[in-house]
């Protein structure tokens, strides 16, 4: 059995990632769609779109996390509505029959967020490229450059049109919302009392402990009461590929997390929590919700409540 045939089998398991070798062997298949979902923290001074234009996997389209988002909130890159997501994805010529491979420029980072977004809207035929663009480069595979970002622009414009109540083009992607995969702040507060879900925060431990600043101005550091910290890099090895199941299991158990009980994940703005989601998915926990607003929303809401005088 060839390597391609063997790795094809992984697409029908709970495995959340595919290898660079698999993608290279299957890149020309018409129902394999590749998305560059690179995104960087505000303090990193990197332009994901410019980097995509300079170098990307052949045929990949750019998925803009800061363009396909909820336009009714000031919180960064929150999950858009079903209608907006369907319109955005349709503009990228993606259909429900497609197998979507998402990657980013760091290894495994923002790609996990887009993997989660597709799963929230009922599309399970989605995988992250293990090791991302760095692993693709290290494997010696070709890249291409392109100034054309027409479909990305159309995708972002489709989101704006939906929120403005305007007509969008043909919608070829159908969503099926999975509400159990996304939590709102009210659910997190309720869980603080009920303690049914173990809450894990993916941010760096210093931010969690309140001794290092948040990357966003005006947001203090610290953590949601009752949560535990497992920084997202602990899901990966030194080459930015997802750890094997035994190693992942050890990471969670070291923090006192029981894999047999429900888990909730969060981070700063809902991006790196999804990397914990990848690791948990590999361990068979495919129903883990992300608190989308995460620490940024929590701080804004809690600080506003504390500053409001009681009547």
PDB file of C-alpha atoms in Angstrom:
ATOM      1  CA  UNK A   1       0.000   0.000   0.000  1.00  0.00           C
ATOM      2  CA  UNK A   2       1.441   3.379  -1.005  1.00  0.00           C
ATOM      3  CA  UNK A   3       2.046   6.223   1.442  1.00  0.00           C
ATOM      4  CA  UNK A   4      -0.767   8.131  -0.213  1.00  0.00           C
ATOM      5  CA  UNK A   5      -3.237   5.278   0.255  1.00  0.00           C
ATOM      6  CA  UNK A   6      -2.188   4.803   3.868  1.00  0.00           C
ATOM      7  CA  UNK A   7      -2.521   8.492   4.676  1.00  0.00           C
ATOM      8  CA  UNK A   8      -5.854   8.706   2.859  1.00  0.00           C
ATOM      9  CA  UNK A   9      -7.207   6.397   5.527  1.00  0.00           C
ATOM     10  CA  UNK A  10      -6.422   9.043   8.146  1.00  0.00           C
ATOM     11  CA  UNK A  11      -9.053  11.275   6.603  1.00  0.00           C
ATOM     12  CA  UNK A  12     -11.773   8.963   7.871  1.00  0.00           C
ATOM     13  CA  UNK A  13     -10.650   8.804  11.492  1.00  0.00           C
ATOM     14  CA  UNK A  14     -10.650  11.299  14.328  1.00  0.00           C
ATOM     15  CA  UNK A  15      -7.175  12.446  13.299  1.00  0.00           C
ATOM     16  CA  UNK A  16      -7.225  16.284  13.100  1.00  0.00           C
ATOM     17  CA  UNK A  17      -4.045  16.767  11.045  1.00  0.00           C
ATOM     18  CA  UNK A  18      -2.515  15.602   7.763  1.00  0.00           C
ATOM     19  CA  UNK A  19       1.170  15.451   6.876  1.00  0.00           C
ATOM     20  CA  UNK A  20       2.977  17.572   4.300  1.00  0.00           C
ATOM     21  CA  UNK A  21       3.663  14.359   2.354  1.00  0.00           C
ATOM     22  CA  UNK A  22      -0.040  13.560   2.208  1.00  0.00           C
ATOM     23  CA  UNK A  23      -0.959  17.046   1.045  1.00  0.00           C
ATOM     24  CA  UNK A  24       1.779  17.048  -1.589  1.00  0.00           C
ATOM     25  CA  UNK A  25       0.511  13.725  -2.956  1.00  0.00           C
ATOM     26  CA  UNK A  26      -3.126  14.878  -3.010  1.00  0.00           C
ATOM     27  CA  UNK A  27      -2.746  18.550  -3.884  1.00  0.00           C
ATOM     28  CA  UNK A  28      -4.098  18.136  -7.413  1.00  0.00           C
ATOM     29  CA  UNK A  29      -7.309  16.387  -6.376  1.00  0.00           C
ATOM     30  CA  UNK A  30     -10.257  18.649  -7.297  1.00  0.00           C
ATOM     31  CA  UNK A  31     -12.032  18.139  -3.966  1.00  0.00           C
ATOM     32  CA  UNK A  32      -8.954  18.998  -1.879  1.00  0.00           C
ATOM     33  CA  UNK A  33      -9.042  22.716  -1.060  1.00  0.00           C
ATOM     34  CA  UNK A  34      -6.134  24.386   0.727  1.00  0.00           C
ATOM     35  CA  UNK A  35      -6.454  27.517   2.866  1.00  0.00           C
ATOM     36  CA  UNK A  36      -3.654  29.691   4.204  1.00  0.00           C
ATOM     37  CA  UNK A  37      -5.109  30.898   7.503  1.00  0.00           C
ATOM     38  CA  UNK A  38      -2.005  32.673   8.764  1.00  0.00           C
ATOM     39  CA  UNK A  39      -2.604  35.307  11.432  1.00  0.00           C
ATOM     40  CA  UNK A  40      -0.258  36.885  13.941  1.00  0.00           C
ATOM     41  CA  UNK A  41      -0.552  38.468  17.345  1.00  0.00           C
ATOM     42  CA  UNK A  42      -0.786  42.281  17.337  1.00  0.00           C
ATOM     43  CA  UNK A  43       2.716  42.598  18.821  1.00  0.00           C
ATOM     44  CA  UNK A  44       4.432  40.365  16.248  1.00  0.00           C
ATOM     45  CA  UNK A  45       4.655  42.996  13.501  1.00  0.00           C
ATOM     46  CA  UNK A  46       3.966  40.485  10.705  1.00  0.00           C
ATOM     47  CA  UNK A  47       1.604  40.900   7.759  1.00  0.00           C
ATOM     48  CA  UNK A  48      -0.041  37.555   7.013  1.00  0.00           C
ATOM     49  CA  UNK A  49      -1.564  38.653   3.705  1.00  0.00           C
ATOM     50  CA  UNK A  50       1.729  40.015   2.374  1.00  0.00           C
ATOM     51  CA  UNK A  51       3.470  36.800   3.371  1.00  0.00           C
ATOM     52  CA  UNK A  52       0.790  34.787   1.568  1.00  0.00           C
ATOM     53  CA  UNK A  53       1.251  36.850  -1.585  1.00  0.00           C
ATOM     54  CA  UNK A  54       5.017  36.284  -1.452  1.00  0.00           C
ATOM     55  CA  UNK A  55       4.922  32.543  -0.752  1.00  0.00           C
ATOM     56  CA  UNK A  56       2.143  29.987  -0.364  1.00  0.00           C
ATOM     57  CA  UNK A  57       1.336  26.369  -1.131  1.00  0.00           C
ATOM     58  CA  UNK A  58       0.320  26.086  -4.800  1.00  0.00           C
ATOM     59  CA  UNK A  59      -3.402  26.673  -5.237  1.00  0.00           C
ATOM     60  CA  UNK A  60      -3.965  27.788  -1.652  1.00  0.00           C
ATOM     61  CA  UNK A  61      -6.374  30.640  -0.985  1.00  0.00           C
ATOM     62  CA  UNK A  62      -5.998  33.115   1.850  1.00  0.00           C
ATOM     63  CA  UNK A  63      -8.611  32.827   4.607  1.00  0.00           C
ATOM     64  CA  UNK A  64      -8.731  36.105   6.521  1.00  0.00           C
ATOM     65  CA  UNK A  65      -9.538  35.536  10.196  1.00  0.00           C
ATOM     66  CA  UNK A  66      -9.916  39.290  10.629  1.00  0.00           C
ATOM     67  CA  UNK A  67     -12.272  39.475   7.647  1.00  0.00           C
ATOM     68  CA  UNK A  68     -14.527  36.467   8.217  1.00  0.00           C
ATOM     69  CA  UNK A  69     -15.833  37.521  11.609  1.00  0.00           C
ATOM     70  CA  UNK A  70     -18.783  38.806  13.619  1.00  0.00           C
ATOM     71  CA  UNK A  71     -19.276  42.456  12.676  1.00  0.00           C
ATOM     72  CA  UNK A  72     -21.745  43.109  15.501  1.00  0.00           C
ATOM     73  CA  UNK A  73     -19.060  43.120  18.218  1.00  0.00           C
ATOM     74  CA  UNK A  74     -15.832  45.010  18.868  1.00  0.00           C
ATOM     75  CA  UNK A  75     -14.199  41.843  20.159  1.00  0.00           C
ATOM     76  CA  UNK A  76     -11.528  40.660  17.693  1.00  0.00           C
ATOM     77  CA  UNK A  77     -12.283  37.941  15.119  1.00  0.00           C
ATOM     78  CA  UNK A  78     -15.321  36.419  16.819  1.00  0.00           C
ATOM     79  CA  UNK A  79     -17.201  33.651  15.012  1.00  0.00           C
ATOM     80  CA  UNK A  80     -19.457  35.109  12.285  1.00  0.00           C
ATOM     81  CA  UNK A  81     -23.110  34.164  11.864  1.00  0.00           C
ATOM     82  CA  UNK A  82     -24.046  31.044   9.925  1.00  0.00           C
ATOM     83  CA  UNK A  83     -25.216  33.113   6.993  1.00  0.00           C
ATOM     84  CA  UNK A  84     -22.014  35.169   6.920  1.00  0.00           C
ATOM     85  CA  UNK A  85     -19.774  32.105   7.199  1.00  0.00           C
ATOM     86  CA  UNK A  86     -21.637  30.278   4.427  1.00  0.00           C
ATOM     87  CA  UNK A  87     -21.352  33.324   2.152  1.00  0.00           C
ATOM     88  CA  UNK A  88     -17.649  33.792   2.914  1.00  0.00           C
ATOM     89  CA  UNK A  89     -16.779  30.146   2.303  1.00  0.00           C
ATOM     90  CA  UNK A  90     -18.907  30.020  -0.856  1.00  0.00           C
ATOM     91  CA  UNK A  91     -16.936  32.990  -2.211  1.00  0.00           C
ATOM     92  CA  UNK A  92     -13.819  30.837  -1.815  1.00  0.00           C
ATOM     93  CA  UNK A  93     -15.479  28.188  -4.045  1.00  0.00           C
ATOM     94  CA  UNK A  94     -15.638  25.673  -1.203  1.00  0.00           C
ATOM     95  CA  UNK A  95     -18.458  23.125  -1.115  1.00  0.00           C
ATOM     96  CA  UNK A  96     -19.547  20.573   1.464  1.00  0.00           C
ATOM     97  CA  UNK A  97     -18.048  17.689  -0.521  1.00  0.00           C
ATOM     98  CA  UNK A  98     -14.575  19.249  -0.289  1.00  0.00           C
ATOM     99  CA  UNK A  99     -11.767  18.134   1.982  1.00  0.00           C
ATOM    100  CA  UNK A 100     -10.266  21.295   3.433  1.00  0.00           C
ATOM    101  CA  UNK A 101      -6.642  21.485   4.538  1.00  0.00           C
ATOM    102  CA  UNK A 102      -5.760  24.568   6.600  1.00  0.00           C
ATOM    103  CA  UNK A 103      -2.237  25.755   7.322  1.00  0.00           C
ATOM    104  CA  UNK A 104      -0.412  28.792   8.674  1.00  0.00           C
ATOM    105  CA  UNK A 105       3.025  30.356   8.588  1.00  0.00           C
ATOM    106  CA  UNK A 106       4.075  29.405  12.128  1.00  0.00           C
ATOM    107  CA  UNK A 107       3.474  25.641  12.158  1.00  0.00           C
ATOM    108  CA  UNK A 108       0.279  25.092  14.089  1.00  0.00           C
ATOM    109  CA  UNK A 109      -1.223  28.361  15.232  1.00  0.00           C
ATOM    110  CA  UNK A 110      -4.129  30.215  13.628  1.00  0.00           C
ATOM    111  CA  UNK A 111      -4.900  27.269  11.327  1.00  0.00           C
ATOM    112  CA  UNK A 112      -6.432  25.517  14.321  1.00  0.00           C
ATOM    113  CA  UNK A 113      -8.928  28.383  14.692  1.00  0.00           C
ATOM    114  CA  UNK A 114     -10.196  27.964  11.118  1.00  0.00           C
ATOM    115  CA  UNK A 115     -10.336  24.171  11.606  1.00  0.00           C
ATOM    116  CA  UNK A 116     -12.612  24.842  14.587  1.00  0.00           C
ATOM    117  CA  UNK A 117     -14.736  27.388  12.683  1.00  0.00           C
ATOM    118  CA  UNK A 118     -15.552  24.851   9.978  1.00  0.00           C
ATOM    119  CA  UNK A 119     -16.391  22.219  12.605  1.00  0.00           C
ATOM    120  CA  UNK A 120     -18.689  24.628  14.486  1.00  0.00           C
ATOM    121  CA  UNK A 121     -20.636  24.966  11.249  1.00  0.00           C
ATOM    122  CA  UNK A 122     -20.901  21.243  10.682  1.00  0.00           C
ATOM    123  CA  UNK A 123     -18.071  20.590   8.233  1.00  0.00           C
ATOM    124  CA  UNK A 124     -15.957  17.719   9.580  1.00  0.00           C
ATOM    125  CA  UNK A 125     -13.937  17.194   6.407  1.00  0.00           C
ATOM    126  CA  UNK A 126     -11.320  19.665   7.601  1.00  0.00           C
ATOM    127  CA  UNK A 127      -7.746  19.080   8.755  1.00  0.00           C
ATOM    128  CA  UNK A 128      -4.739  21.136   9.787  1.00  0.00           C
ATOM    129  CA  UNK A 129      -1.456  20.717   7.931  1.00  0.00           C
ATOM    130  CA  UNK A 130       0.844  19.307  10.600  1.00  0.00           C
ATOM    131  CA  UNK A 131       3.809  21.650  10.950  1.00  0.00           C
ATOM    132  CA  UNK A 132       2.260  24.167   8.565  1.00  0.00           C
ATOM    133  CA  UNK A 133       4.194  26.091   5.943  1.00  0.00           C
ATOM    134  CA  UNK A 134       7.546  25.598   7.758  1.00  0.00           C
ATOM    135  CA  UNK A 135       7.157  21.806   7.449  1.00  0.00           C
ATOM    136  CA  UNK A 136       6.130  22.183   3.789  1.00  0.00           C
ATOM    137  CA  UNK A 137       9.309  24.197   3.156  1.00  0.00           C
ATOM    138  CA  UNK A 138      11.442  21.720   5.118  1.00  0.00           C
ATOM    139  CA  UNK A 139      10.071  18.884   2.971  1.00  0.00           C
ATOM    140  CA  UNK A 140      11.396  20.641  -0.123  1.00  0.00           C
ATOM    141  CA  UNK A 141       8.000  21.143  -1.736  1.00  0.00           C
ATOM    142  CA  UNK A 142       7.286  23.998  -4.136  1.00  0.00           C
ATOM    143  CA  UNK A 143       5.561  27.244  -3.243  1.00  0.00           C
ATOM    144  CA  UNK A 144       4.140  29.956  -5.446  1.00  0.00           C
ATOM    145  CA  UNK A 145       3.633  33.701  -5.215  1.00  0.00           C
ATOM    146  CA  UNK A 146       0.639  35.711  -6.342  1.00  0.00           C
ATOM    147  CA  UNK A 147      -0.591  39.264  -6.026  1.00  0.00           C
ATOM    148  CA  UNK A 148      -4.144  38.134  -6.765  1.00  0.00           C
ATOM    149  CA  UNK A 149      -6.367  37.972  -3.696  1.00  0.00           C
ATOM    150  CA  UNK A 150      -9.681  38.344  -5.516  1.00  0.00           C
ATOM    151  CA  UNK A 151     -11.434  35.443  -3.780  1.00  0.00           C
ATOM    152  CA  UNK A 152     -10.239  36.591  -0.353  1.00  0.00           C
ATOM    153  CA  UNK A 153     -11.625  40.059  -1.088  1.00  0.00           C
ATOM    154  CA  UNK A 154     -14.914  38.569  -2.296  1.00  0.00           C
ATOM    155  CA  UNK A 155     -15.070  36.405   0.838  1.00  0.00           C
ATOM    156  CA  UNK A 156     -14.562  39.366   3.161  1.00  0.00           C
ATOM    157  CA  UNK A 157     -17.022  41.478   1.165  1.00  0.00           C
ATOM    158  CA  UNK A 158     -19.637  38.713   1.403  1.00  0.00           C
ATOM    159  CA  UNK A 159     -19.458  38.919   5.197  1.00  0.00           C
ATOM    160  CA  UNK A 160     -19.992  42.683   5.112  1.00  0.00           C
ATOM    161  CA  UNK A 161     -22.953  42.310   2.748  1.00  0.00           C
ATOM    162  CA  UNK A 162     -24.652  39.772   5.012  1.00  0.00           C
ATOM    163  CA  UNK A 163     -24.341  42.033   8.047  1.00  0.00           C
ATOM    164  CA  UNK A 164     -25.585  44.994   6.013  1.00  0.00           C
ATOM    165  CA  UNK A 165     -28.596  43.019   4.810  1.00  0.00           C
ATOM    166  CA  UNK A 166     -27.470  43.119   1.195  1.00  0.00           C
ATOM    167  CA  UNK A 167     -27.774  40.358  -1.391  1.00  0.00           C
ATOM    168  CA  UNK A 168     -24.796  38.026  -1.743  1.00  0.00           C
ATOM    169  CA  UNK A 169     -23.918  35.780  -4.641  1.00  0.00           C
ATOM    170  CA  UNK A 170     -24.634  32.075  -4.970  1.00  0.00           C
ATOM    171  CA  UNK A 171     -24.208  30.185  -1.686  1.00  0.00           C
ATOM    172  CA  UNK A 172     -22.736  26.759  -2.446  1.00  0.00           C
ATOM    173  CA  UNK A 173     -21.697  25.867   1.110  1.00  0.00           C
ATOM    174  CA  UNK A 174     -24.357  24.771   3.593  1.00  0.00           C
ATOM    175  CA  UNK A 175     -23.798  25.194   7.306  1.00  0.00           C
ATOM    176  CA  UNK A 176     -25.098  23.029  10.133  1.00  0.00           C
ATOM    177  CA  UNK A 177     -24.481  24.827  13.423  1.00  0.00           C
ATOM    178  CA  UNK A 178     -22.999  22.731  16.252  1.00  0.00           C
ATOM    179  CA  UNK A 179     -23.809  24.833  19.346  1.00  0.00           C
ATOM    180  CA  UNK A 180     -22.011  22.475  21.724  1.00  0.00           C
ATOM    181  CA  UNK A 181     -18.637  23.547  20.261  1.00  0.00           C
ATOM    182  CA  UNK A 182     -18.887  27.235  21.198  1.00  0.00           C
ATOM    183  CA  UNK A 183     -19.630  28.828  24.565  1.00  0.00           C
ATOM    184  CA  UNK A 184     -20.730  32.298  25.570  1.00  0.00           C
ATOM    185  CA  UNK A 185     -19.747  34.131  28.736  1.00  0.00           C
ATOM    186  CA  UNK A 186     -23.015  33.193  30.465  1.00  0.00           C
ATOM    187  CA  UNK A 187     -22.185  29.505  30.107  1.00  0.00           C
ATOM    188  CA  UNK A 188     -18.702  30.057  31.539  1.00  0.00           C
ATOM    189  CA  UNK A 189     -20.147  31.875  34.547  1.00  0.00           C
ATOM    190  CA  UNK A 190     -22.684  29.111  35.094  1.00  0.00           C
ATOM    191  CA  UNK A 191     -19.907  26.532  34.958  1.00  0.00           C
ATOM    192  CA  UNK A 192     -17.995  28.391  37.679  1.00  0.00           C
ATOM    193  CA  UNK A 193     -20.849  27.431  40.001  1.00  0.00           C
ATOM    194  CA  UNK A 194     -21.661  23.988  38.625  1.00  0.00           C
ATOM    195  CA  UNK A 195     -18.048  22.938  37.874  1.00  0.00           C
ATOM    196  CA  UNK A 196     -19.163  20.333  35.333  1.00  0.00           C
ATOM    197  CA  UNK A 197     -16.479  21.317  32.836  1.00  0.00           C
ATOM    198  CA  UNK A 198     -12.758  21.509  33.534  1.00  0.00           C
ATOM    199  CA  UNK A 199     -11.665  24.882  32.178  1.00  0.00           C
ATOM    200  CA  UNK A 200      -8.248  25.086  30.477  1.00  0.00           C
ATOM    201  CA  UNK A 201      -6.598  28.351  29.375  1.00  0.00           C
ATOM    202  CA  UNK A 202      -4.091  28.115  26.482  1.00  0.00           C
ATOM    203  CA  UNK A 203      -2.226  31.382  27.148  1.00  0.00           C
ATOM    204  CA  UNK A 204       1.337  31.643  28.418  1.00  0.00           C
ATOM    205  CA  UNK A 205       1.610  30.933  32.120  1.00  0.00           C
ATOM    206  CA  UNK A 206       2.931  34.425  32.919  1.00  0.00           C
ATOM    207  CA  UNK A 207      -0.139  36.022  31.343  1.00  0.00           C
ATOM    208  CA  UNK A 208      -2.372  33.514  33.154  1.00  0.00           C
ATOM    209  CA  UNK A 209      -0.659  34.352  36.457  1.00  0.00           C
ATOM    210  CA  UNK A 210      -1.016  38.089  35.823  1.00  0.00           C
ATOM    211  CA  UNK A 211       2.738  38.824  35.827  1.00  0.00           C
ATOM    212  CA  UNK A 212       3.158  39.477  32.072  1.00  0.00           C
ATOM    213  CA  UNK A 213       1.083  41.921  30.002  1.00  0.00           C
ATOM    214  CA  UNK A 214      -1.557  40.938  27.469  1.00  0.00           C
ATOM    215  CA  UNK A 215      -0.693  41.696  23.837  1.00  0.00           C
ATOM    216  CA  UNK A 216      -3.739  43.967  23.519  1.00  0.00           C
ATOM    217  CA  UNK A 217      -3.679  47.453  24.997  1.00  0.00           C
ATOM    218  CA  UNK A 218      -6.117  48.069  27.810  1.00  0.00           C
ATOM    219  CA  UNK A 219      -6.516  44.377  28.684  1.00  0.00           C
ATOM    220  CA  UNK A 220      -5.044  43.355  32.013  1.00  0.00           C
ATOM    221  CA  UNK A 221      -3.596  39.881  32.494  1.00  0.00           C
ATOM    222  CA  UNK A 222      -4.819  37.204  34.896  1.00  0.00           C
ATOM    223  CA  UNK A 223      -7.267  34.353  34.505  1.00  0.00           C
ATOM    224  CA  UNK A 224     -10.872  33.277  34.849  1.00  0.00           C
ATOM    225  CA  UNK A 225     -11.462  31.860  38.353  1.00  0.00           C
ATOM    226  CA  UNK A 226     -11.307  28.069  38.434  1.00  0.00           C
ATOM    227  CA  UNK A 227      -9.394  27.688  35.174  1.00  0.00           C
ATOM    228  CA  UNK A 228      -6.085  25.857  34.770  1.00  0.00           C
ATOM    229  CA  UNK A 229      -3.225  26.741  32.450  1.00  0.00           C
ATOM    230  CA  UNK A 230      -1.812  24.530  29.704  1.00  0.00           C
ATOM    231  CA  UNK A 231       0.057  26.837  27.289  1.00  0.00           C
ATOM    232  CA  UNK A 232      -0.701  25.903  23.687  1.00  0.00           C
ATOM    233  CA  UNK A 233       2.970  25.207  22.704  1.00  0.00           C
ATOM    234  CA  UNK A 234       2.808  22.166  24.977  1.00  0.00           C
ATOM    235  CA  UNK A 235       0.681  20.458  22.322  1.00  0.00           C
ATOM    236  CA  UNK A 236       3.586  20.429  19.861  1.00  0.00           C
ATOM    237  CA  UNK A 237       7.147  19.222  19.463  1.00  0.00           C
ATOM    238  CA  UNK A 238      10.112  21.400  18.480  1.00  0.00           C
ATOM    239  CA  UNK A 239       9.171  21.189  14.782  1.00  0.00           C
ATOM    240  CA  UNK A 240       5.673  22.556  15.495  1.00  0.00           C
ATOM    241  CA  UNK A 241       3.935  19.272  14.781  1.00  0.00           C
ATOM    242  CA  UNK A 242       1.233  17.825  17.017  1.00  0.00           C
ATOM    243  CA  UNK A 243       2.541  15.486  19.717  1.00  0.00           C
ATOM    244  CA  UNK A 244       1.641  11.780  19.646  1.00  0.00           C
ATOM    245  CA  UNK A 245      -1.329  10.711  21.795  1.00  0.00           C
ATOM    246  CA  UNK A 246       0.740   9.373  24.713  1.00  0.00           C
ATOM    247  CA  UNK A 247       2.634  12.655  25.040  1.00  0.00           C
ATOM    248  CA  UNK A 248      -0.527  14.728  24.750  1.00  0.00           C
ATOM    249  CA  UNK A 249      -2.226  12.631  27.409  1.00  0.00           C
ATOM    250  CA  UNK A 250       0.705  13.260  29.725  1.00  0.00           C
ATOM    251  CA  UNK A 251       0.484  17.034  29.240  1.00  0.00           C
ATOM    252  CA  UNK A 252      -3.153  17.123  30.336  1.00  0.00           C
ATOM    253  CA  UNK A 253      -2.752  14.686  33.203  1.00  0.00           C
ATOM    254  CA  UNK A 254       0.196  16.670  34.593  1.00  0.00           C
ATOM    255  CA  UNK A 255      -2.187  19.596  35.118  1.00  0.00           C
ATOM    256  CA  UNK A 256      -4.745  17.399  36.834  1.00  0.00           C
ATOM    257  CA  UNK A 257      -7.109  17.266  33.857  1.00  0.00           C
ATOM    258  CA  UNK A 258      -9.260  14.137  33.631  1.00  0.00           C
ATOM    259  CA  UNK A 259      -9.808  13.155  30.005  1.00  0.00           C
ATOM    260  CA  UNK A 260     -12.896  11.203  31.002  1.00  0.00           C
ATOM    261  CA  UNK A 261     -14.683  14.358  32.167  1.00  0.00           C
ATOM    262  CA  UNK A 262     -15.960  17.352  30.117  1.00  0.00           C
ATOM    263  CA  UNK A 263     -13.462  20.074  29.156  1.00  0.00           C
ATOM    264  CA  UNK A 264     -13.878  23.740  28.166  1.00  0.00           C
ATOM    265  CA  UNK A 265     -11.039  25.694  26.505  1.00  0.00           C
ATOM    266  CA  UNK A 266     -10.231  29.396  26.203  1.00  0.00           C
ATOM    267  CA  UNK A 267      -7.284  31.734  25.611  1.00  0.00           C
ATOM    268  CA  UNK A 268      -6.921  35.455  24.819  1.00  0.00           C
ATOM    269  CA  UNK A 269      -9.314  35.884  21.885  1.00  0.00           C
ATOM    270  CA  UNK A 270     -10.311  32.341  20.898  1.00  0.00           C
ATOM    271  CA  UNK A 271      -7.403  31.473  18.590  1.00  0.00           C
ATOM    272  CA  UNK A 272      -4.829  29.425  20.514  1.00  0.00           C
ATOM    273  CA  UNK A 273      -7.505  27.606  22.532  1.00  0.00           C
ATOM    274  CA  UNK A 274      -8.237  25.786  19.288  1.00  0.00           C
ATOM    275  CA  UNK A 275      -4.717  24.304  19.389  1.00  0.00           C
ATOM    276  CA  UNK A 276      -5.665  22.634  22.671  1.00  0.00           C
ATOM    277  CA  UNK A 277      -8.767  21.514  20.783  1.00  0.00           C
ATOM    278  CA  UNK A 278      -6.560  19.821  18.179  1.00  0.00           C
ATOM    279  CA  UNK A 279      -4.660  17.938  20.874  1.00  0.00           C
ATOM    280  CA  UNK A 280      -7.848  16.863  22.626  1.00  0.00           C
ATOM    281  CA  UNK A 281      -9.367  15.824  19.284  1.00  0.00           C
ATOM    282  CA  UNK A 282      -6.381  13.525  18.693  1.00  0.00           C
ATOM    283  CA  UNK A 283      -7.154  11.971  22.082  1.00  0.00           C
ATOM    284  CA  UNK A 284     -10.736  11.257  21.018  1.00  0.00           C
ATOM    285  CA  UNK A 285     -12.376  14.263  22.708  1.00  0.00           C
ATOM    286  CA  UNK A 286     -14.149  15.726  19.698  1.00  0.00           C
ATOM    287  CA  UNK A 287     -16.845  17.666  21.552  1.00  0.00           C
ATOM    288  CA  UNK A 288     -14.764  20.281  23.420  1.00  0.00           C
ATOM    289  CA  UNK A 289     -16.273  23.798  23.395  1.00  0.00           C
ATOM    290  CA  UNK A 290     -14.246  26.977  22.918  1.00  0.00           C
ATOM    291  CA  UNK A 291     -15.205  30.072  24.900  1.00  0.00           C
ATOM    292  CA  UNK A 292     -15.043  32.382  21.919  1.00  0.00           C
ATOM    293  CA  UNK A 293     -14.752  35.722  23.733  1.00  0.00           C
ATOM    294  CA  UNK A 294     -12.106  34.226  26.027  1.00  0.00           C
ATOM    295  CA  UNK A 295     -10.039  36.353  28.424  1.00  0.00           C
ATOM    296  CA  UNK A 296     -10.465  39.573  26.430  1.00  0.00           C
ATOM    297  CA  UNK A 297     -14.252  39.522  26.702  1.00  0.00           C
ATOM    298  CA  UNK A 298     -14.118  38.316  30.301  1.00  0.00           C
ATOM    299  CA  UNK A 299     -11.950  41.264  31.392  1.00  0.00           C
ATOM    300  CA  UNK A 300     -14.037  43.835  29.540  1.00  0.00           C
ATOM    301  CA  UNK A 301     -17.302  42.531  31.012  1.00  0.00           C
ATOM    302  CA  UNK A 302     -15.970  42.014  34.530  1.00  0.00           C
ATOM    303  CA  UNK A 303     -14.183  45.379  34.698  1.00  0.00           C
ATOM    304  CA  UNK A 304     -17.280  47.153  33.425  1.00  0.00           C
ATOM    305  CA  UNK A 305     -19.374  45.439  36.094  1.00  0.00           C
ATOM    306  CA  UNK A 306     -16.925  46.451  38.833  1.00  0.00           C
ATOM    307  CA  UNK A 307     -16.888  50.087  37.685  1.00  0.00           C
ATOM    308  CA  UNK A 308     -20.678  50.375  37.566  1.00  0.00           C
ATOM    309  CA  UNK A 309     -21.982  51.937  40.794  1.00  0.00           C
ATOM    310  CA  UNK A 310     -24.645  49.894  42.543  1.00  0.00           C
ATOM    311  CA  UNK A 311     -28.064  51.536  42.778  1.00  0.00           C
TER     312      UNK A 311
END
